[in-house]
C-alpha cells in the first residue's frame, strides 16, 4: 500500500522541523524560554517563521491535490461575511481614528488586508466574460486603491508619537 503524497510531504516537513530544532538546541541558540537569543521578536518571530515554513509546502500540496472546480453551498454567506468584515474593520478604524486611539493601526491594517483578499477572490472566482471584467475593474479601481489607502493610514499612525494617542501604553504591564 502506498502512502498518499500529502502524508509523505507532511512527514518530510515534520522531520525538517525536528532537525532544525535539534540544531538550534545543539548550537545553544535556544535559551530556556524556547526562543532564539538575540531575536527581537522572540517566540513571535519563531512562530511566524514556522508558519511560513509550513504554509509554503502546504501551498504545493494544495496545488497538486485540490480540484479545479467545487460546488459551494454557502456562497452568499461567504461573500456577505467577507464584506461585513471589511465594513466592520473600516468602521472601527474610522471610530478609532476619530478618538485618536492607537489601535486604529491594527484595524486599518486588517481593513486593507481584507480588501486585498476580497479583490483576489472576486477576480479569481468570477465567471468568464462580463463578470470577470467587472471583478477586475472593481479590484483595480476600488479595492486595491482602498487597501493601499488603509495601509497608508496605518503607516501614518505608526509614525505618530504615542503620547498624541489615547489608549493603554504599549509598555504598560
mmCIF file of C-alpha atoms in Angstrom:
data_model
loop_
_atom_site.group_PDB
_atom_site.id
_atom_site.type_symbol
_atom_site.label_atom_id
_atom_site.label_comp_id
_atom_site.label_asym_id
_atom_site.label_seq_id
_atom_site.Cartn_x
_atom_site.Cartn_y
_atom_site.Cartn_z
ATOM 1 C CA UNK A 1 0.000 0.000 0.000
ATOM 2 C CA UNK A 2 1.430 3.382 -0.967
ATOM 3 C CA UNK A 3 1.352 6.413 1.283
ATOM 4 C CA UNK A 4 -0.521 9.440 -0.095
ATOM 5 C CA UNK A 5 1.628 12.343 -1.257
ATOM 6 C CA UNK A 6 0.185 14.643 1.420
ATOM 7 C CA UNK A 7 1.248 12.262 4.200
ATOM 8 C CA UNK A 8 4.744 11.889 2.728
ATOM 9 C CA UNK A 9 5.150 15.665 2.461
ATOM 10 C CA UNK A 10 3.783 16.167 5.984
ATOM 11 C CA UNK A 11 6.285 13.623 7.355
ATOM 12 C CA UNK A 12 9.109 15.346 5.488
ATOM 13 C CA UNK A 13 8.089 18.709 6.933
ATOM 14 C CA UNK A 14 7.911 17.227 10.450
ATOM 15 C CA UNK A 15 11.389 15.747 10.015
ATOM 16 C CA UNK A 16 12.850 19.074 8.825
ATOM 17 C CA UNK A 17 11.301 20.993 11.751
ATOM 18 C CA UNK A 18 12.628 18.426 14.236
ATOM 19 C CA UNK A 19 16.099 18.626 12.664
ATOM 20 C CA UNK A 20 16.063 22.423 12.813
ATOM 21 C CA UNK A 21 15.074 22.384 16.496
ATOM 22 C CA UNK A 22 17.801 19.831 17.252
ATOM 23 C CA UNK A 23 20.338 22.089 15.503
ATOM 24 C CA UNK A 24 19.189 25.130 17.489
ATOM 25 C CA UNK A 25 19.475 23.230 20.786
ATOM 26 C CA UNK A 26 22.861 21.713 19.916
ATOM 27 C CA UNK A 27 24.291 25.103 18.941
ATOM 28 C CA UNK A 28 22.972 26.730 22.110
ATOM 29 C CA UNK A 29 20.845 29.167 20.099
ATOM 30 C CA UNK A 30 17.751 28.458 22.175
ATOM 31 C CA UNK A 31 17.522 29.596 25.758
ATOM 32 C CA UNK A 32 15.278 28.073 28.409
ATOM 33 C CA UNK A 33 12.289 30.044 27.162
ATOM 34 C CA UNK A 34 12.264 28.266 23.776
ATOM 35 C CA UNK A 35 13.068 31.307 21.671
ATOM 36 C CA UNK A 36 16.169 32.325 19.791
ATOM 37 C CA UNK A 37 18.543 34.504 21.755
ATOM 38 C CA UNK A 38 19.178 37.960 20.315
ATOM 39 C CA UNK A 39 15.880 37.790 18.450
ATOM 40 C CA UNK A 40 13.873 40.992 18.843
ATOM 41 C CA UNK A 41 10.595 39.181 18.268
ATOM 42 C CA UNK A 42 11.339 36.202 20.495
ATOM 43 C CA UNK A 43 8.731 33.488 20.320
ATOM 44 C CA UNK A 44 6.548 35.528 17.934
ATOM 45 C CA UNK A 45 9.359 35.586 15.361
ATOM 46 C CA UNK A 46 9.920 31.851 15.768
ATOM 47 C CA UNK A 47 6.219 31.077 15.366
ATOM 48 C CA UNK A 48 5.901 33.387 12.337
ATOM 49 C CA UNK A 49 8.878 31.716 10.665
ATOM 50 C CA UNK A 50 7.376 28.313 11.441
ATOM 51 C CA UNK A 51 4.034 29.292 9.931
ATOM 52 C CA UNK A 52 5.762 30.487 6.756
ATOM 53 C CA UNK A 53 7.868 27.325 6.578
ATOM 54 C CA UNK A 54 4.788 25.106 6.867
ATOM 55 C CA UNK A 55 2.481 27.118 4.580
ATOM 56 C CA UNK A 56 4.818 27.247 1.589
ATOM 57 C CA UNK A 57 4.982 23.441 1.148
ATOM 58 C CA UNK A 58 1.261 23.277 2.026
ATOM 59 C CA UNK A 59 0.536 25.528 -0.968
ATOM 60 C CA UNK A 60 2.311 22.999 -3.190
ATOM 61 C CA UNK A 61 0.234 20.179 -1.706
ATOM 62 C CA UNK A 62 -2.963 22.128 -2.365
ATOM 63 C CA UNK A 63 -1.876 22.934 -5.924
ATOM 64 C CA UNK A 64 -1.376 19.227 -6.573
ATOM 65 C CA UNK A 65 -4.499 17.909 -4.839
ATOM 66 C CA UNK A 66 -7.348 20.451 -4.998
ATOM 67 C CA UNK A 67 -9.969 20.031 -7.719
ATOM 68 C CA UNK A 68 -10.208 22.823 -10.296
ATOM 69 C CA UNK A 69 -13.949 23.238 -9.612
ATOM 70 C CA UNK A 70 -16.026 22.813 -6.484
ATOM 71 C CA UNK A 71 -19.740 23.212 -5.665
ATOM 72 C CA UNK A 72 -20.268 25.590 -2.719
ATOM 73 C CA UNK A 73 -23.433 25.527 -0.616
ATOM 74 C CA UNK A 74 -22.916 28.735 1.391
ATOM 75 C CA UNK A 75 -21.771 31.039 -1.426
ATOM 76 C CA UNK A 76 -23.873 34.040 -0.341
ATOM 77 C CA UNK A 77 -22.881 33.684 3.308
ATOM 78 C CA UNK A 78 -19.193 33.601 2.367
ATOM 79 C CA UNK A 79 -19.291 36.813 0.323
ATOM 80 C CA UNK A 80 -21.622 38.667 2.677
ATOM 81 C CA UNK A 81 -19.429 37.654 5.623
ATOM 82 C CA UNK A 82 -16.295 38.973 3.931
ATOM 83 C CA UNK A 83 -17.955 42.278 3.067
ATOM 84 C CA UNK A 84 -19.344 42.623 6.612
ATOM 85 C CA UNK A 85 -15.829 42.032 7.984
ATOM 86 C CA UNK A 86 -14.451 44.757 5.675
ATOM 87 C CA UNK A 87 -17.203 47.162 6.717
ATOM 88 C CA UNK A 88 -16.600 46.399 10.409
ATOM 89 C CA UNK A 89 -12.839 46.921 10.095
ATOM 90 C CA UNK A 90 -13.308 50.171 8.170
ATOM 91 C CA UNK A 91 -15.971 51.447 10.563
ATOM 92 C CA UNK A 92 -13.931 50.579 13.629
ATOM 93 C CA UNK A 93 -10.899 52.244 12.045
ATOM 94 C CA UNK A 94 -12.921 55.423 11.477
ATOM 95 C CA UNK A 95 -14.083 55.408 15.087
ATOM 96 C CA UNK A 96 -10.598 54.768 16.470
ATOM 97 C CA UNK A 97 -9.092 57.484 14.264
ATOM 98 C CA UNK A 98 -11.792 59.900 15.413
ATOM 99 C CA UNK A 99 -10.985 59.149 19.065
ATOM 100 C CA UNK A 100 -7.223 59.249 18.292
ATOM 101 C CA UNK A 101 -6.785 55.713 19.574
ATOM 102 C CA UNK A 102 -3.507 53.987 18.686
ATOM 103 C CA UNK A 103 -5.301 50.718 17.890
ATOM 104 C CA UNK A 104 -6.508 52.273 14.632
ATOM 105 C CA UNK A 105 -3.227 50.933 13.223
ATOM 106 C CA UNK A 106 -4.433 47.372 13.733
ATOM 107 C CA UNK A 107 -7.924 47.835 12.334
ATOM 108 C CA UNK A 108 -6.601 49.798 9.364
ATOM 109 C CA UNK A 109 -4.139 47.017 8.539
ATOM 110 C CA UNK A 110 -6.947 44.471 8.858
ATOM 111 C CA UNK A 111 -9.240 46.502 6.590
ATOM 112 C CA UNK A 112 -6.525 46.803 3.933
ATOM 113 C CA UNK A 113 -5.745 43.103 4.094
ATOM 114 C CA UNK A 114 -9.425 42.143 3.867
ATOM 115 C CA UNK A 115 -9.881 44.474 0.882
ATOM 116 C CA UNK A 116 -6.953 42.863 -0.911
ATOM 117 C CA UNK A 117 -8.314 39.378 -0.138
ATOM 118 C CA UNK A 118 -11.727 40.463 -1.445
ATOM 119 C CA UNK A 119 -10.156 41.691 -4.684
ATOM 120 C CA UNK A 120 -8.213 38.454 -5.085
ATOM 121 C CA UNK A 121 -11.221 36.217 -4.526
ATOM 122 C CA UNK A 122 -13.536 38.385 -6.664
ATOM 123 C CA UNK A 123 -11.184 38.168 -9.632
ATOM 124 C CA UNK A 124 -10.187 34.532 -9.177
ATOM 125 C CA UNK A 125 -13.757 33.224 -8.727
ATOM 126 C CA UNK A 126 -15.564 35.376 -11.302
ATOM 127 C CA UNK A 127 -17.020 33.684 -14.351
ATOM 128 C CA UNK A 128 -15.646 34.412 -17.784
ATOM 129 C CA UNK A 129 -16.793 37.456 -19.723
ATOM 130 C CA UNK A 130 -18.546 40.423 -18.144
ATOM 131 C CA UNK A 131 -18.330 39.047 -14.580
ATOM 132 C CA UNK A 132 -14.549 38.724 -14.785
ATOM 133 C CA UNK A 133 -14.166 42.157 -16.404
ATOM 134 C CA UNK A 134 -16.321 43.747 -13.694
ATOM 135 C CA UNK A 135 -14.407 41.979 -10.898
ATOM 136 C CA UNK A 136 -11.080 43.075 -12.386
ATOM 137 C CA UNK A 137 -12.270 46.673 -12.783
ATOM 138 C CA UNK A 138 -13.533 46.785 -9.184
ATOM 139 C CA UNK A 139 -10.260 45.325 -7.941
ATOM 140 C CA UNK A 140 -8.105 47.800 -9.861
ATOM 141 C CA UNK A 141 -10.277 50.890 -9.357
ATOM 142 C CA UNK A 142 -11.682 50.355 -5.860
ATOM 143 C CA UNK A 143 -10.439 47.506 -3.712
ATOM 144 C CA UNK A 144 -6.680 47.698 -4.290
ATOM 145 C CA UNK A 145 -6.512 51.527 -4.049
ATOM 146 C CA UNK A 146 -8.629 51.416 -0.860
ATOM 147 C CA UNK A 147 -6.352 48.719 0.576
ATOM 148 C CA UNK A 148 -3.305 50.893 -0.175
ATOM 149 C CA UNK A 149 -5.028 53.863 1.485
ATOM 150 C CA UNK A 150 -5.810 51.782 4.577
ATOM 151 C CA UNK A 151 -2.187 50.675 4.820
ATOM 152 C CA UNK A 152 -1.018 54.266 4.323
ATOM 153 C CA UNK A 153 -3.248 55.306 7.238
ATOM 154 C CA UNK A 154 -1.666 52.587 9.377
ATOM 155 C CA UNK A 155 1.851 53.712 8.443
ATOM 156 C CA UNK A 156 0.942 57.336 9.162
ATOM 157 C CA UNK A 157 -0.463 56.367 12.555
ATOM 158 C CA UNK A 158 2.634 54.317 13.388
ATOM 159 C CA UNK A 159 4.761 57.412 12.791
ATOM 160 C CA UNK A 160 2.703 59.480 15.247
ATOM 161 C CA UNK A 161 4.167 59.809 18.736
ATOM 162 C CA UNK A 162 2.395 57.509 21.159
ATOM 163 C CA UNK A 163 1.785 60.403 23.556
ATOM 164 C CA UNK A 164 -0.546 62.026 20.999
ATOM 165 C CA UNK A 165 -2.859 59.000 21.014
ATOM 166 C CA UNK A 166 -5.164 57.555 23.627
ATOM 167 C CA UNK A 167 -5.414 54.006 24.876
ATOM 168 C CA UNK A 168 -3.163 51.955 27.130
ATOM 169 C CA UNK A 169 0.574 52.461 26.779
ATOM 170 C CA UNK A 170 2.479 49.833 24.806
ATOM 171 C CA UNK A 171 4.786 49.427 27.742
ATOM 172 C CA UNK A 172 2.085 49.279 30.441
ATOM 173 C CA UNK A 173 2.063 45.967 32.260
#
